Amino acid sequence: SATEIKTSLVVQACDGHKQDSVISMLNWWKTVQKIDIAREDTYFFDDIATNVQPFDGTGINARQISCTSRGPKENLAGSFDGKIGGCGGAASEVTAEKGVEVC
């Protein structure tokens, strides 16, 4: 089951389940902060395809970034195939395009 989010900042969200965090965050904004942000006006960006794909069908826009730009290769325990970035996303990749798109 998803963890209930009680803040506007989430760290160490589980790969493949970040959509649950975003949905819970939207609920927190609406119920606690009294700010209603529509799913279709919500945008998520990540360099891992398996973090973007689960947003399909949620109504939330999600886009894989760092498709052609990259920072240094990350040598981290737990990294897996499909990770592109090394924090190499470009500002030009952060757009208000609707839908769910991977590289």
N, CA, C and O atoms as a GROMACS GRO file, in nm:
protein
  412
    1SER      N    1   0.084  -0.119   0.000
    1SER     CA    2   0.000   0.000   0.000
    1SER      C    3   0.088   0.125   0.000
    1SER      O    4   0.201   0.122   0.048
    2ALA      N    5   0.035   0.230  -0.053
    2ALA     CA    6   0.110   0.354  -0.067
    2ALA      C    7   0.122   0.426   0.067
    2ALA      O    8   0.033   0.418   0.152
    3THR      N    9   0.232   0.494   0.084
    3THR     CA   10   0.253   0.575   0.203
    3THR      C   11   0.174   0.705   0.190
    3THR      O   12   0.173   0.768   0.083
    4GLU      N   13   0.107   0.745   0.297
    4GLU     CA   14   0.034   0.871   0.296
    4GLU      C   15   0.134   0.986   0.302
    4GLU      O   16   0.219   0.990   0.391
    5ILE      N   17   0.123   1.078   0.208
    5ILE     CA   18   0.212   1.193   0.200
    5ILE      C   19   0.151   1.308   0.278
    5ILE      O   20   0.033   1.339   0.264
    6LYS      N   21   0.234   1.372   0.362
    6LYS     CA   22   0.186   1.482   0.445
    6LYS      C   23   0.278   1.603   0.429
    6LYS      O   24   0.304   1.675   0.526
    7THR      N   25   0.328   1.624   0.307
    7THR     CA   26   0.422   1.732   0.281
    7THR      C   27   0.429   1.757   0.130
    7THR      O   28   0.379   1.676   0.052
    8SER      N   29   0.489   1.867   0.092
    8SER     CA   30   0.507   1.895  -0.051
    8SER      C   31   0.642   1.845  -0.102
    8SER      O   32   0.674   1.865  -0.219
    9LEU      N   33   0.720   1.782  -0.016
    9LEU     CA   34   0.851   1.730  -0.056
    9LEU      C   35   0.859   1.582  -0.018
    9LEU      O   36   0.838   1.545   0.098
   10VAL      N   37   0.890   1.499  -0.116
   10VAL     CA   38   0.906   1.356  -0.093
   10VAL      C   39   1.048   1.318  -0.133
   10VAL      O   40   1.092   1.350  -0.243
   11VAL      N   41   1.118   1.251  -0.044
   11VAL     CA   42   1.251   1.201  -0.075
   11VAL      C   43   1.249   1.048  -0.064
   11VAL      O   44   1.173   0.991   0.014
   12GLN      N   45   1.333   0.985  -0.143
   12GLN     CA   46   1.348   0.840  -0.144
   12GLN      C   47   1.217   0.768  -0.174
   12GLN      O   48   1.189   0.663  -0.116
   13ALA      N   49   1.135   0.823  -0.264
   13ALA     CA   50   1.014   0.754  -0.308
   13ALA      C   51   1.057   0.629  -0.382
   13ALA      O   52   1.159   0.629  -0.452
   14CYS      N   53   0.982   0.523  -0.369
   14CYS     CA   54   1.018   0.395  -0.430
   14CYS      C   55   1.002   0.400  -0.581
   14CYS      O   56   0.898   0.443  -0.633
   15ASP      N   57   1.106   0.356  -0.652
   15ASP     CA   58   1.098   0.348  -0.798
   15ASP      C   59   0.980   0.259  -0.837
   15ASP      O   60   0.954   0.156  -0.774
   16GLY      N   61   0.910   0.301  -0.941
   16GLY     CA   62   0.796   0.226  -0.990
   16GLY      C   63   0.666   0.258  -0.918
   16GLY      O   64   0.559   0.213  -0.960
   17HIS      N   65   0.675   0.335  -0.808
   17HIS     CA   66   0.555   0.368  -0.729
   17HIS      C   67   0.544   0.518  -0.703
   17HIS      O   68   0.470   0.561  -0.614
   18LYS      N   69   0.618   0.596  -0.779
   18LYS     CA   70   0.617   0.741  -0.755
   18LYS      C   71   0.482   0.803  -0.786
   18LYS      O   72   0.448   0.909  -0.732
   19GLN      N   73   0.404   0.739  -0.874
   19GLN     CA   74   0.270   0.789  -0.903
   19GLN      C   75   0.185   0.786  -0.777
   19GLN      O   76   0.100   0.874  -0.758
   20ASP      N   77   0.205   0.689  -0.691
   20ASP     CA   78   0.128   0.681  -0.566
   20ASP      C   79   0.162   0.800  -0.476
   20ASP      O   80   0.074   0.858  -0.413
   21SER      N   81   0.291   0.835  -0.472
   21SER     CA   82   0.333   0.951  -0.392
   21SER      C   83   0.272   1.080  -0.446
   21SER      O   84   0.226   1.164  -0.368
   22VAL      N   85   0.272   1.095  -0.577
   22VAL     CA   86   0.217   1.218  -0.637
   22VAL      C   87   0.066   1.227  -0.611
   22VAL      O   88   0.016   1.334  -0.576
   23ILE      N   89  -0.005   1.117  -0.627
   23ILE     CA   90  -0.149   1.118  -0.603
   23ILE      C   91  -0.178   1.149  -0.456
   23ILE      O   92  -0.268   1.227  -0.426
   24SER      N   93  -0.101   1.090  -0.365
   24SER     CA   94  -0.119   1.119  -0.223
   24SER      C   95  -0.085   1.264  -0.192
   24SER      O   96  -0.152   1.327  -0.109
   25MET      N   97   0.017   1.318  -0.258
   25MET     CA   98   0.054   1.459  -0.237
   25MET      C   99  -0.059   1.551  -0.284
   25MET      O  100  -0.093   1.648  -0.217
   26LEU      N  101  -0.117   1.520  -0.400
   26LEU     CA  102  -0.228   1.602  -0.449
   26LEU      C  103  -0.344   1.600  -0.349
   26LEU      O  104  -0.409   1.703  -0.327
   27ASN      N  105  -0.369   1.485  -0.290
   27ASN     CA  106  -0.475   1.473  -0.190
   27ASN      C  107  -0.442   1.557  -0.067
   27ASN      O  108  -0.529   1.624  -0.011
   28TRP      N  109  -0.314   1.556  -0.024
   28TRP     CA  110  -0.271   1.638   0.090
   28TRP      C  111  -0.290   1.786   0.060
   28TRP      O  112  -0.341   1.861   0.143
   29TRP      N  113  -0.248   1.828  -0.060
   29TRP     CA  114  -0.267   1.970  -0.098
   29TRP      C  115  -0.416   2.008  -0.089
   29TRP      O  116  -0.450   2.114  -0.039
   30LYS      N  117  -0.502   1.919  -0.138
   30LYS     CA  118  -0.646   1.951  -0.143
   30LYS      C  119  -0.709   1.950  -0.004
   30LYS      O  120  -0.782   2.043   0.031
   31THR      N  121  -0.684   1.847   0.075
   31THR     CA  122  -0.755   1.832   0.201
   31THR      C  123  -0.694   1.914   0.315
   31THR      O  124  -0.767   1.969   0.397
   32VAL      N  125  -0.562   1.923   0.320
   32VAL     CA  126  -0.497   1.992   0.430
   32VAL      C  127  -0.468   2.138   0.397
   32VAL      O  128  -0.493   2.228   0.478
   33GLN      N  129  -0.416   2.162   0.278
   33GLN     CA  130  -0.378   2.298   0.239
   33GLN      C  131  -0.491   2.374   0.169
   33GLN      O  132  -0.480   2.494   0.147
   34LYS      N  133  -0.597   2.302   0.134
   34LYS     CA  134  -0.714   2.363   0.066
   34LYS      C  135  -0.676   2.421  -0.070
   34LYS      O  136  -0.730   2.523  -0.114
   35ILE      N  137  -0.582   2.354  -0.136
   35ILE     CA  138  -0.540   2.392  -0.272
   35ILE      C  139  -0.568   2.272  -0.363
   35ILE      O  140  -0.507   2.167  -0.349
   36ASP      N  141  -0.662   2.291  -0.455
   36ASP     CA  142  -0.702   2.181  -0.543
   36ASP      C  143  -0.627   2.190  -0.676
   36ASP      O  144  -0.657   2.276  -0.758
   37ILE      N  145  -0.532   2.102  -0.695
   37ILE     CA  146  -0.454   2.097  -0.818
   37ILE      C  147  -0.506   1.978  -0.899
   37ILE      O  148  -0.496   1.863  -0.855
   38ALA      N  149  -0.560   2.005  -1.016
   38ALA     CA  150  -0.615   1.899  -1.099
   38ALA      C  151  -0.504   1.807  -1.149
   38ALA      O  152  -0.392   1.852  -1.176
   39ARG      N  153  -0.534   1.681  -1.161
   39ARG     CA  154  -0.435   1.586  -1.212
   39ARG      C  155  -0.383   1.628  -1.349
   39ARG      O  156  -0.264   1.615  -1.378
   40GLU      N  157  -0.473   1.677  -1.434
   40GLU     CA  158  -0.430   1.716  -1.569
   40GLU      C  159  -0.339   1.838  -1.569
   40GLU      O  160  -0.277   1.870  -1.671
   41ASP      N  161  -0.331   1.908  -1.455
   41ASP     CA  162  -0.241   2.022  -1.441
   41ASP      C  163  -0.117   1.988  -1.359
   41ASP      O  164  -0.045   2.077  -1.314
   42THR      N  165  -0.094   1.860  -1.340
   42THR     CA  166   0.020   1.810  -1.263
   42THR      C  167   0.121   1.747  -1.358
   42THR      O  168   0.083   1.673  -1.449
   43TYR      N  169   0.249   1.775  -1.336
   43TYR     CA  170   0.356   1.727  -1.424
   43TYR      C  171   0.465   1.660  -1.342
   43TYR      O  172   0.508   1.714  -1.239
   44PHE      N  173   0.508   1.544  -1.386
   44PHE     CA  174   0.613   1.466  -1.319
   44PHE      C  175   0.724   1.441  -1.420
   44PHE      O  176   0.698   1.410  -1.536
   45PHE      N  177   0.849   1.455  -1.374
   45PHE     CA  178   0.966   1.433  -1.460
   45PHE      C  179   1.064   1.340  -1.390
   45PHE      O  180   1.090   1.356  -1.270
   46ASP      N  181   1.118   1.243  -1.464
   46ASP     CA  182   1.213   1.147  -1.407
   46ASP      C  183   1.299   1.093  -1.520
   46ASP      O  184   1.257   1.092  -1.636
   47ASP      N  185   1.420   1.048  -1.486
   47ASP     CA  186   1.508   0.993  -1.589
   47ASP      C  187   1.493   0.842  -1.604
   47ASP      O  188   1.565   0.782  -1.683
   48ILE      N  189   1.402   0.779  -1.530
   48ILE     CA  190   1.384   0.634  -1.536
   48ILE      C  191   1.247   0.604  -1.597
   48ILE      O  192   1.144   0.648  -1.545
   49ALA      N  193   1.246   0.530  -1.707
   49ALA     CA  194   1.121   0.499  -1.778
   49ALA      C  195   1.021   0.429  -1.687
   49ALA      O  196   0.901   0.456  -1.694
   50THR      N  197   1.069   0.338  -1.602
   50THR     CA  198   0.978   0.262  -1.516
   50THR      C  199   0.918   0.347  -1.404
   50THR      O  200   0.830   0.300  -1.331
   51ASN      N  201   0.965   0.470  -1.388
   51ASN     CA  202   0.899   0.564  -1.296
   51ASN      C  203   0.797   0.651  -1.368
   51ASN      O  204   0.708   0.707  -1.306
   52VAL      N  205   0.811   0.661  -1.500
   52VAL     CA  206   0.720   0.744  -1.581
   52VAL      C  207   0.601   0.662  -1.629
   52VAL      O  208   0.487   0.709  -1.622
   53GLN      N  209   0.624   0.541  -1.677
   53GLN     CA  210   0.519   0.459  -1.736
   53GLN      C  211   0.399   0.435  -1.644
   53GLN      O  212   0.286   0.433  -1.693
   54PRO      N  213   0.418   0.416  -1.513
   54PRO     CA  214   0.301   0.390  -1.427
   54PRO      C  215   0.204   0.508  -1.415
   54PRO      O  216   0.094   0.491  -1.362
   55PHE      N  217   0.242   0.625  -1.462
   55PHE     CA  218   0.150   0.739  -1.460
   55PHE      C  219   0.044   0.726  -1.568
   55PHE      O  220  -0.057   0.797  -1.564
   56ASP      N  221   0.064   0.636  -1.664
   56ASP     CA  222  -0.035   0.616  -1.770
   56ASP      C  223  -0.167   0.575  -1.707
   56ASP      O  224  -0.172   0.480  -1.629
   57GLY      N  225  -0.273   0.645  -1.740
   57GLY     CA  226  -0.405   0.614  -1.687
   57GLY      C  227  -0.440   0.687  -1.558
   57GLY      O  228  -0.552   0.674  -1.510
   58THR      N  229  -0.346   0.764  -1.502
   58THR     CA  230  -0.374   0.837  -1.377
   58THR      C  231  -0.431   0.976  -1.402
   58THR      O  232  -0.488   1.037  -1.312
   59GLY      N  233  -0.416   1.026  -1.526
   59GLY     CA  234  -0.457   1.163  -1.556
   59GLY      C  235  -0.347   1.264  -1.530
   59GLY      O  236  -0.363   1.382  -1.559
   60ILE      N  237  -0.235   1.217  -1.474
   60ILE     CA  238  -0.120   1.304  -1.445
   60ILE      C  239  -0.023   1.296  -1.562
   60ILE      O  240  -0.001   1.189  -1.618
   61ASN      N  241   0.034   1.408  -1.599
   61ASN     CA  242   0.132   1.414  -1.707
   61ASN      C  243   0.268   1.371  -1.654
   61ASN      O  244   0.308   1.412  -1.545
   62ALA      N  245   0.338   1.289  -1.730
   62ALA     CA  246   0.470   1.242  -1.688
   62ALA      C  247   0.560   1.230  -1.810
   62ALA      O  248   0.516   1.188  -1.917
   63ARG      N  249   0.685   1.267  -1.793
   63ARG     CA  250   0.780   1.266  -1.904
   63ARG      C  251   0.916   1.220  -1.856
   63ARG      O  252   0.965   1.263  -1.751
   64GLN      N  253   0.975   1.131  -1.934
   64GLN     CA  254   1.113   1.090  -1.907
   64GLN      C  255   1.206   1.198  -1.960
   64GLN      O  256   1.193   1.243  -2.074
   65ILE      N  257   1.300   1.238  -1.876
   65ILE     CA  258   1.397   1.340  -1.914
   65ILE      C  259   1.537   1.280  -1.915
   65ILE      O  260   1.555   1.163  -1.883
   66SER      N  261   1.633   1.360  -1.952
   66SER     CA  262   1.772   1.317  -1.964
   66SER      C  263   1.786   1.215  -2.077
   66SER      O  264   1.866   1.122  -2.070
   67CYS      N  265   1.706   1.235  -2.182
   67CYS     CA  266   1.705   1.141  -2.293
   67CYS      C  267   1.832   1.150  -2.377
   67CYS      O  268   1.882   1.048  -2.424
   68THR      N  269   1.885   1.269  -2.395
   68THR     CA  270   2.008   1.284  -2.473
   68THR      C  271   2.119   1.349  -2.392
   68THR      O  272   2.237   1.336  -2.426
   69SER      N  273   2.082   1.420  -2.286
   69SER     CA  274   2.184   1.483  -2.201
   69SER      C  275   2.210   1.393  -2.082
   69SER      O  276   2.120   1.322  -2.036
   70ARG      N  277   2.330   1.396  -2.031
   70ARG     CA  278   2.361   1.318  -1.914
   70ARG      C  279   2.468   1.385  -1.832
   70ARG      O  280   2.554   1.456  -1.884
   71GLY      N  281   2.460   1.363  -1.707
   71GLY     CA  282   2.568   1.398  -1.617
   71GLY      C  283   2.662   1.279  -1.611
   71GLY      O  284   2.648   1.185  -1.690
   72PRO      N  285   2.757   1.282  -1.520
   72PRO     CA  286   2.847   1.168  -1.505
   72PRO      C  287   2.770   1.042  -1.470
   72PRO      O  288   2.670   1.047  -1.399
   73LYS      N  289   2.817   0.928  -1.518
   73LYS     CA  290   2.754   0.800  -1.487
   73LYS      C  291   2.754   0.780  -1.336
   73LYS      O  292   2.855   0.802  -1.269
   74GLU      N  293   2.641   0.739  -1.284
   74GLU     CA  294   2.631   0.716  -1.141
   74GLU      C  295   2.665   0.571  -1.111
   74GLU      O  296   2.608   0.480  -1.172
   75ASN      N  297   2.755   0.548  -1.020
   75ASN     CA  298   2.790   0.414  -0.978
   75ASN      C  299   2.731   0.393  -0.839
   75ASN      O  300   2.801   0.400  -0.738
   76LEU      N  301   2.601   0.368  -0.837
   76LEU     CA  302   2.530   0.355  -0.711
   76LEU      C  303   2.478   0.214  -0.693
   76LEU      O  304   2.431   0.150  -0.788
   77ALA      N  305   2.486   0.166  -0.572
   77ALA     CA  306   2.426   0.036  -0.541
   77ALA      C  307   2.276   0.045  -0.569
   77ALA      O  308   2.212   0.142  -0.530
   78GLY      N  309   2.222  -0.055  -0.635
   78GLY     CA  310   2.080  -0.057  -0.664
   78GLY      C  311   2.043   0.008  -0.796
   78GLY      O  312   1.925   0.009  -0.833
   79SER      N  313   2.142   0.065  -0.869
   79SER     CA  314   2.108   0.121  -1.001
   79SER      C  315   2.072   0.004  -1.092
   79SER      O  316   2.115  -0.109  -1.071
   80PHE      N  317   1.993   0.034  -1.192
   80PHE     CA  318   1.950  -0.073  -1.281
   80PHE      C  319   1.936  -0.022  -1.423
   80PHE      O  320   1.938   0.099  -1.447
   81ASP      N  321   1.923  -0.114  -1.515
   81ASP     CA  322   1.906  -0.077  -1.656
   81ASP      C  323   1.781   0.010  -1.670
   81ASP      O  324   1.681  -0.012  -1.602
   82GLY      N  325   1.789   0.108  -1.757
   82GLY     CA  326   1.678   0.199  -1.778
   82GLY      C  327   1.705   0.334  -1.716
   82GLY      O  328   1.636   0.431  -1.745
   83LYS      N  329   1.807   0.340  -1.630
   83LYS     CA  330   1.844   0.468  -1.572
   83LYS      C  331   1.933   0.539  -1.671
   83LYS      O  332   2.036   0.485  -1.712
   84ILE      N  333   1.895   0.660  -1.710
   84ILE     CA  334   1.967   0.732  -1.814
   84ILE      C  335   2.054   0.839  -1.755
   84ILE      O  336   2.168   0.857  -1.798
   85GLY      N  337   2.005   0.911  -1.659
   85GLY     CA  338   2.050   1.042  -1.622
   85GLY      C  339   2.183   1.071  -1.563
   85GLY      O  340   2.268   1.124  -1.634
   86GLY      N  341   2.210   1.040  -1.440
   86GLY     CA  342   2.320   1.102  -1.371
   86GLY      C  343   2.288   1.249  -1.351
   86GLY      O  344   2.377   1.334  -1.361
   87CYS      N  345   2.163   1.279  -1.324
   87CYS     CA  346   2.117   1.418  -1.306
   87CYS      C  347   2.150   1.502  -1.429
   87CYS      O  348   2.192   1.618  -1.415
   88GLY      N  349   2.133   1.448  -1.546
   88GLY     CA  350   2.168   1.520  -1.668
   88GLY      C  351   2.052   1.576  -1.745
   88GLY      O  352   2.064   1.605  -1.864
   89GLY      N  353   1.939   1.592  -1.681
   89GLY     CA  354   1.825   1.650  -1.750
   89GLY      C  355   1.852   1.793  -1.793
   89GLY      O  356   1.926   1.866  -1.726
   90ALA      N  357   1.793   1.833  -1.903
   90ALA     CA  358   1.809   1.969  -1.956
   90ALA      C  359   1.681   2.048  -1.929
   90ALA      O  360   1.571   1.993  -1.934
   91ALA      N  361   1.695   2.176  -1.901
   91ALA     CA  362   1.579   2.262  -1.875
   91ALA      C  363   1.479   2.256  -1.990
   91ALA      O  364   1.358   2.267  -1.967
   92SER      N  365   1.528   2.239  -2.111
   92SER     CA  366   1.438   2.235  -2.228
   92SER      C  367   1.346   2.113  -2.226
   92SER      O  368   1.245   2.110  -2.296
   93GLU      N  369   1.380   2.011  -2.146
   93GLU     CA  370   1.295   1.892  -2.137
   93GLU      C  371   1.177   1.911  -2.043
   93GLU      O  372   1.082   1.833  -2.047
   94VAL      N  373   1.180   2.013  -1.961
   94VAL     CA  374   1.071   2.041  -1.868
   94VAL      C  375   0.969   2.126  -1.940
   94VAL      O  376   0.983   2.248  -1.952
   95THR      N  377   0.866   2.059  -1.989
   95THR     CA  378   0.764   2.126  -2.070
   95THR      C  379   0.625   2.093  -2.015
   95THR      O  380   0.609   1.999  -1.936
   96ALA      N  381   0.528   2.169  -2.056
   96ALA     CA  382   0.389   2.149  -2.015
   96ALA      C  383   0.313   2.063  -2.115
   96ALA      O  384   0.193   2.083  -2.135
   97GLU      N  385   0.382   1.969  -2.178
   97GLU     CA  386   0.316   1.880  -2.272
   97GLU      C  387   0.232   1.777  -2.197
   97GLU      O  388   0.276   1.722  -2.096
   98LYS      N  389   0.113   1.754  -2.247
   98LYS     CA  390   0.020   1.661  -2.183
   98LYS      C  391   0.053   1.517  -2.221
   98LYS      O  392   0.107   1.491  -2.329
   99GLY      N  393   0.020   1.425  -2.133
   99GLY     CA  394   0.038   1.284  -2.161
   99GLY      C  395   0.155   1.223  -2.086
   99GLY      O  396   0.218   1.288  -2.002
  100VAL      N  397   0.182   1.097  -2.118
  100VAL     CA  398   0.291   1.022  -2.057
  100VAL      C  399   0.384   0.979  -2.169
  100VAL      O  400   0.343   0.910  -2.262
  101GLU      N  401   0.512   1.022  -2.161
  101GLU     CA  402   0.609   0.996  -2.268
  101GLU      C  403   0.741   0.948  -2.210
  101GLU      O  404   0.792   1.004  -2.113
  102VAL      N  405   0.795   0.842  -2.271
  102VAL     CA  406   0.930   0.797  -2.238
  102VAL      C  407   1.018   0.815  -2.360
  102VAL      O  408   0.969   0.830  -2.472
  103CYS      N  409   1.149   0.812  -2.338
  103CYS     CA  410   1.247   0.832  -2.447
  103CYS      C  411   1.231   0.728  -2.555
  103CYS      O  412   1.304   0.730  -2.654
   0.00000   0.00000   0.00000
